XYZ file of C-alpha atoms in Angstrom:
362
model
C 7.682 -13.782 22.752
C 10.256 -12.890 20.116
C 11.665 -9.473 21.021
C 13.615 -9.324 17.745
C 10.477 -9.948 15.695
C 8.527 -7.386 17.716
C 11.258 -4.794 17.326
C 11.440 -5.390 13.586
C 7.687 -5.037 13.109
C 7.540 -1.873 15.203
C 10.365 -0.410 13.118
C 8.427 -1.308 9.966
C 5.316 0.382 11.406
C 7.287 3.578 12.077
C 8.722 3.552 8.551
C 5.283 3.051 6.999
C 3.914 5.897 9.094
C 6.593 8.185 7.675
C 5.845 7.097 4.109
C 2.123 7.736 4.503
C 2.842 11.196 5.899
C 4.731 12.082 2.708
C 2.273 13.660 0.221
C 4.309 12.305 -2.677
C 3.175 8.733 -2.052
C -0.418 9.618 -2.903
C 0.565 10.391 -6.480
C 0.639 6.617 -6.968
C -2.682 5.303 -5.656
C -1.692 1.648 -6.022
C 1.415 2.143 -3.871
C -0.480 4.273 -1.339
C -3.150 1.578 -1.020
C -0.577 -1.183 -0.579
C 1.378 0.765 2.069
C -1.859 1.772 3.785
C -2.985 -1.842 3.996
C 0.272 -2.961 5.570
C 0.144 -0.027 8.008
C -3.411 -0.996 9.007
C -2.294 -4.612 9.416
C 0.457 -3.602 11.872
C -1.670 -1.069 13.784
C -3.194 -3.612 16.238
C 0.309 -4.892 17.036
C 1.590 -1.342 17.629
C -1.367 -0.596 19.911
C -1.001 -3.850 21.869
C 2.745 -3.321 22.343
C 2.112 0.233 23.556
C -0.559 -0.889 26.026
C 1.712 -3.569 27.456
C 4.663 -1.187 27.745
C 2.474 1.412 29.467
C 1.028 -1.157 31.871
C 4.497 -2.331 32.868
C 5.618 1.248 33.405
C 2.517 1.971 35.502
C 3.143 -1.151 37.582
C 6.745 -0.146 38.260
C 5.661 3.369 39.260
C 2.946 1.998 41.561
C 5.457 -0.301 43.291
C 7.846 2.578 43.890
C 5.065 4.712 45.336
C 3.849 1.804 47.474
C 7.121 2.010 49.407
C 5.928 5.369 50.707
C 2.141 4.935 50.520
C 0.664 1.448 50.962
C -2.498 2.385 49.050
C -0.509 2.087 45.811
C 0.175 -1.600 46.513
C -3.382 -2.501 45.513
C -2.988 -0.586 42.244
C 0.249 -2.429 41.493
C -1.510 -5.764 42.121
C -4.411 -4.772 39.854
C -2.022 -3.913 37.038
C -0.146 -7.181 37.569
C -3.420 -9.062 37.129
C -3.935 -7.390 33.725
C -0.469 -8.158 32.370
C -0.984 -11.838 31.362
C -3.935 -10.943 29.103
C -1.972 -8.103 27.487
C 1.038 -10.377 26.977
C -1.153 -13.098 25.465
C -2.765 -10.618 23.084
C 0.616 -9.356 21.898
C 1.975 -12.899 21.519
C -1.041 -13.806 19.380
C -0.489 -10.788 17.135
C 3.149 -11.798 16.686
C 2.189 -15.154 15.193
C 2.847 -14.877 11.429
C -0.447 -14.187 9.710
C -1.657 -14.979 6.218
C 0.189 -12.520 3.951
C -2.934 -12.129 1.783
C -5.348 -11.212 4.610
C -5.578 -7.560 3.554
C -6.270 -8.361 -0.106
C -9.455 -8.253 -2.146
C -10.514 -11.498 -3.826
C -11.828 -12.993 -7.032
C -14.356 -15.769 -6.444
C -14.832 -18.327 -9.206
C -17.978 -20.459 -8.918
C -18.460 -23.395 -11.271
C -21.429 -25.713 -11.648
C -20.491 -29.367 -11.292
C -22.327 -32.670 -11.071
C -26.076 -32.297 -11.225
C -26.665 -30.554 -14.547
C -29.140 -27.683 -14.459
C -29.731 -28.116 -10.719
C -26.012 -27.613 -10.088
C -26.099 -24.421 -12.158
C -29.076 -23.169 -10.131
C -27.170 -23.895 -6.903
C -24.106 -22.092 -8.251
C -26.407 -19.102 -8.775
C -27.572 -19.420 -5.156
C -23.958 -19.350 -3.972
C -23.260 -16.285 -6.122
C -26.176 -14.410 -4.541
C -25.122 -15.573 -1.059
C -21.663 -14.055 -1.487
C -23.082 -10.884 -3.022
C -25.498 -10.411 -0.109
C -22.788 -11.100 2.461
C -20.545 -8.547 0.765
C -23.386 -6.014 0.884
C -23.750 -6.600 4.638
C -20.028 -5.939 5.091
C -20.075 -2.790 2.999
C -17.909 -4.391 0.317
C -18.121 -3.811 -3.431
C -18.879 -6.681 -5.819
C -18.394 -6.871 -9.569
C -19.264 -9.754 -11.877
C -16.232 -9.978 -14.152
C -17.386 -12.878 -16.308
C -20.460 -15.128 -16.252
C -21.951 -17.955 -18.298
C -25.644 -18.242 -17.501
C -27.667 -21.444 -17.734
C -31.015 -21.825 -19.485
C -33.089 -21.857 -16.271
C -31.506 -18.804 -14.663
C -28.530 -20.391 -12.912
C -24.851 -19.944 -13.723
C -22.490 -22.446 -15.281
C -19.380 -20.420 -14.474
C -18.955 -16.990 -12.890
C -16.060 -14.833 -11.691
C -16.925 -12.319 -8.972
C -14.552 -9.613 -7.707
C -15.131 -8.599 -4.077
C -13.416 -5.467 -2.731
C -13.283 -3.436 0.449
C -13.916 0.288 0.368
C -10.632 1.981 1.191
C -8.090 0.413 3.542
C -9.489 -2.512 5.587
C -9.410 -1.997 9.347
C -6.639 -3.937 11.054
C -5.518 -5.275 7.694
C -8.515 -7.635 7.631
C -9.595 -7.511 4.011
C -11.987 -9.717 2.048
C -9.488 -12.592 1.873
C -9.323 -12.805 5.682
C -13.053 -13.670 5.734
C -13.652 -15.629 2.528
C -10.415 -17.591 2.092
C -11.974 -20.775 3.521
C -14.821 -20.794 0.988
C -12.693 -22.525 -1.644
C -13.752 -26.115 -2.273
C -16.806 -28.181 -3.154
C -20.172 -27.024 -1.817
C -22.840 -29.746 -1.838
C -26.598 -29.164 -1.914
C -29.392 -31.581 -0.980
C -32.895 -30.533 -2.065
C -35.786 -31.251 -4.406
C -34.793 -29.648 -7.724
C -37.284 -27.532 -9.658
C -36.803 -30.029 -12.490
C -37.855 -32.993 -10.290
C -41.449 -34.077 -10.915
C -41.504 -36.896 -8.320
C -40.527 -34.736 -5.329
C -37.325 -36.689 -4.688
C -34.329 -35.115 -2.943
C -31.281 -34.856 -5.179
C -27.648 -34.149 -4.349
C -25.525 -31.946 -6.567
C -22.492 -29.749 -6.149
C -20.760 -26.560 -7.218
C -17.104 -25.650 -6.880
C -15.758 -22.412 -5.460
C -12.234 -21.126 -5.989
C -11.088 -18.113 -3.952
C -8.132 -16.133 -5.298
C -6.473 -13.120 -3.674
C -6.650 -10.393 -6.295
C -3.145 -9.665 -7.494
C -1.824 -6.229 -8.282
C 0.623 -5.734 -11.133
C 3.522 -5.503 -8.670
C 2.584 -8.933 -7.226
C 2.928 -10.800 -10.504
C 5.284 -10.117 -13.398
C 3.848 -11.190 -16.760
C 5.972 -11.139 -19.910
C 3.767 -10.089 -22.853
C 5.694 -12.581 -24.988
C 4.306 -15.372 -22.787
C 0.725 -14.543 -23.776
C -1.344 -15.772 -26.696
C -4.387 -13.553 -27.135
C -7.309 -14.691 -29.295
C -10.491 -12.759 -30.038
C -13.871 -14.224 -30.927
C -17.556 -13.373 -31.051
C -19.449 -13.356 -27.734
C -22.294 -15.822 -27.238
C -25.049 -16.257 -24.674
C -26.955 -19.229 -23.165
C -27.548 -21.986 -25.682
C -24.800 -20.662 -27.948
C -26.705 -17.809 -29.547
C -24.613 -14.838 -30.608
C -25.042 -11.723 -28.516
C -22.428 -9.601 -30.255
C -21.807 -8.950 -33.929
C -18.131 -8.030 -33.405
C -15.135 -10.007 -32.210
C -15.050 -8.411 -28.738
C -14.590 -11.541 -26.587
C -11.016 -12.285 -25.519
C -9.201 -15.501 -24.649
C -5.747 -15.205 -23.066
C -3.435 -18.215 -22.786
C -0.400 -17.988 -20.490
C 1.980 -20.228 -22.420
C 4.428 -21.182 -19.614
C 1.648 -22.471 -17.325
C -1.118 -23.313 -19.779
C -3.624 -21.190 -17.822
C -6.469 -20.026 -20.070
C -8.818 -17.148 -19.235
C -11.754 -15.997 -21.352
C -13.930 -12.895 -20.932
C -16.867 -11.783 -23.036
C -19.164 -9.824 -20.701
C -17.897 -6.368 -21.632
C -18.842 -4.634 -24.885
C -15.317 -3.788 -25.989
C -12.329 -5.978 -26.696
C -10.108 -3.733 -24.546
C -12.389 -4.054 -21.500
C -12.586 -7.828 -21.866
C -8.809 -7.998 -22.146
C -8.375 -5.958 -18.942
C -10.828 -8.189 -17.057
C -9.135 -11.351 -18.322
C -5.760 -10.021 -17.176
C -7.168 -9.431 -13.668
C -8.215 -13.075 -13.446
C -4.936 -14.285 -14.956
C -2.862 -12.307 -12.427
C -4.917 -13.739 -9.557
C -4.510 -17.305 -10.840
C -0.761 -16.886 -11.331
C -0.389 -15.469 -7.811
C -2.352 -18.412 -6.388
C -0.241 -20.880 -8.388
C 2.993 -19.284 -7.136
C 1.693 -19.410 -3.555
C 0.735 -23.073 -3.905
C 4.206 -23.897 -5.233
C 5.826 -22.082 -2.305
C 3.499 -23.784 0.188
C 4.219 -27.212 -1.300
C 7.934 -26.616 -0.989
C 7.548 -25.526 2.634
C 5.168 -28.281 3.725
C 4.063 -31.457 1.945
C 1.111 -31.642 4.321
C -0.387 -28.369 3.085
C -3.467 -29.042 0.932
C -4.669 -26.799 -1.868
C -8.223 -25.807 -2.644
C -10.301 -28.393 -4.442
C -10.026 -28.000 -8.204
C -12.580 -30.645 -9.258
C -16.258 -30.517 -8.426
C -16.510 -33.974 -6.867
C -19.308 -34.441 -4.315
C -17.130 -36.803 -2.266
C -14.650 -33.989 -1.581
C -17.186 -31.497 -0.228
C -16.256 -28.942 2.383
C -19.840 -27.949 3.176
C -23.359 -29.310 2.778
C -26.521 -27.234 2.338
C -29.537 -29.385 3.258
C -32.785 -27.650 2.304
C -35.321 -30.113 3.822
C -33.674 -29.700 7.256
C -32.743 -26.018 6.734
C -29.258 -27.185 7.767
C -25.750 -26.046 6.884
C -22.779 -28.222 7.868
C -19.097 -27.394 7.451
C -17.315 -30.743 7.426
C -13.836 -29.397 8.178
C -14.642 -28.185 11.688
C -17.867 -30.083 12.445
C -19.962 -26.908 12.419
C -23.730 -27.369 12.042
C -26.520 -24.792 12.197
C -30.190 -24.876 11.230
C -30.397 -21.460 9.622
C -29.674 -22.263 5.984
C -32.255 -19.757 4.761
C -30.469 -16.959 6.623
C -27.019 -18.056 5.429
C -28.119 -18.051 1.792
C -29.540 -14.595 2.477
C -26.040 -13.384 3.332
C -25.898 -14.047 7.089
C -22.635 -16.004 6.883
C -20.897 -14.689 9.994
C -21.790 -17.737 12.136
C -19.918 -20.259 9.998
C -17.145 -17.801 9.061
C -16.553 -16.867 12.717
C -16.315 -20.577 13.588
C -13.757 -21.092 10.818
C -11.779 -18.021 11.931
C -11.690 -19.283 15.535
C -10.554 -22.745 14.408
C -7.810 -21.069 12.386
C -6.774 -18.968 15.413
C -6.558 -22.048 17.609
C -4.528 -23.877 14.945
C -2.061 -20.998 14.760
C -1.730 -20.823 18.537
C -1.059 -24.575 18.543
C 1.757 -24.056 16.061
C 0.068 -25.192 12.846
C 0.512 -22.954 9.826
C -3.223 -22.393 9.542
C -6.574 -24.105 9.290
C -6.670 -26.246 6.171
C -8.964 -24.563 3.660
C -10.149 -27.788 2.048
């Protein structure tokens, strides 16, 4: 156990506690939220360190008293038996965690191979995430969506947020970060007249939502175009040029938004997505420099690179990264995702304890 690291984190906790006690910090809600999240993230460590310190002090006191009264010897032994578990818990909390765990996320879901059936499946995934968020008490917001003709979605961006400061620093990212990749579905499509099972896929990209302080964007690096919004099939749904397309010239990243009624609102939504994509790109670059073995989330919707399969005839869900299989697909699509997400979280915990950076997310 690194005593220097522990000491540094406990000092940081004390400093954050002082900042949160200062009424002035609440004049800037963004700063207060960021400091509050970090404070919540360090709270379990502070509690675990305090419990271990208290247990050691109690053991020492019991040993001293046992010299005069033998009945305290049993108490000292009982405390000694508890120490390894407390030490293990603290050591686990000292393992560097994902720096984005406390963040909200933007989920991007894109239909892939499979035409209209893929778009329908992308819509199923959207509803699955929305229902799971509802179960967790999170807030969801569709930032941008392109619907398909049969009621699916070709492309959708969904913001998912916690209410207030997440407990223990475990925000939306800590639960949904492994969802990025290709999701494959096997079922009889509504467009299939022969009753044959088809395979199609949809891609999911999970981005930690970036605040303005996380990403610096030079306005001179942006090309902003406006155009008229359109709906499924290309029909115009707006008689004014309210849709916005933002191109980040240094990276070539392009973001378009047309769901809102005003040009200003669409611009603000597009900037949210752009900041998240730039933060993810910067993180990928840093990860690549630190470890060539680190793999990024799947960018192409290729069925051969799937992370998970949803088999409707067998009511089966299989996560191929950890070999997880369950026969409750109907419940999972209804938002009961904790089984597979808990399995992924445990695999990640074991990987960290073994010294790996983290469970590979794709």
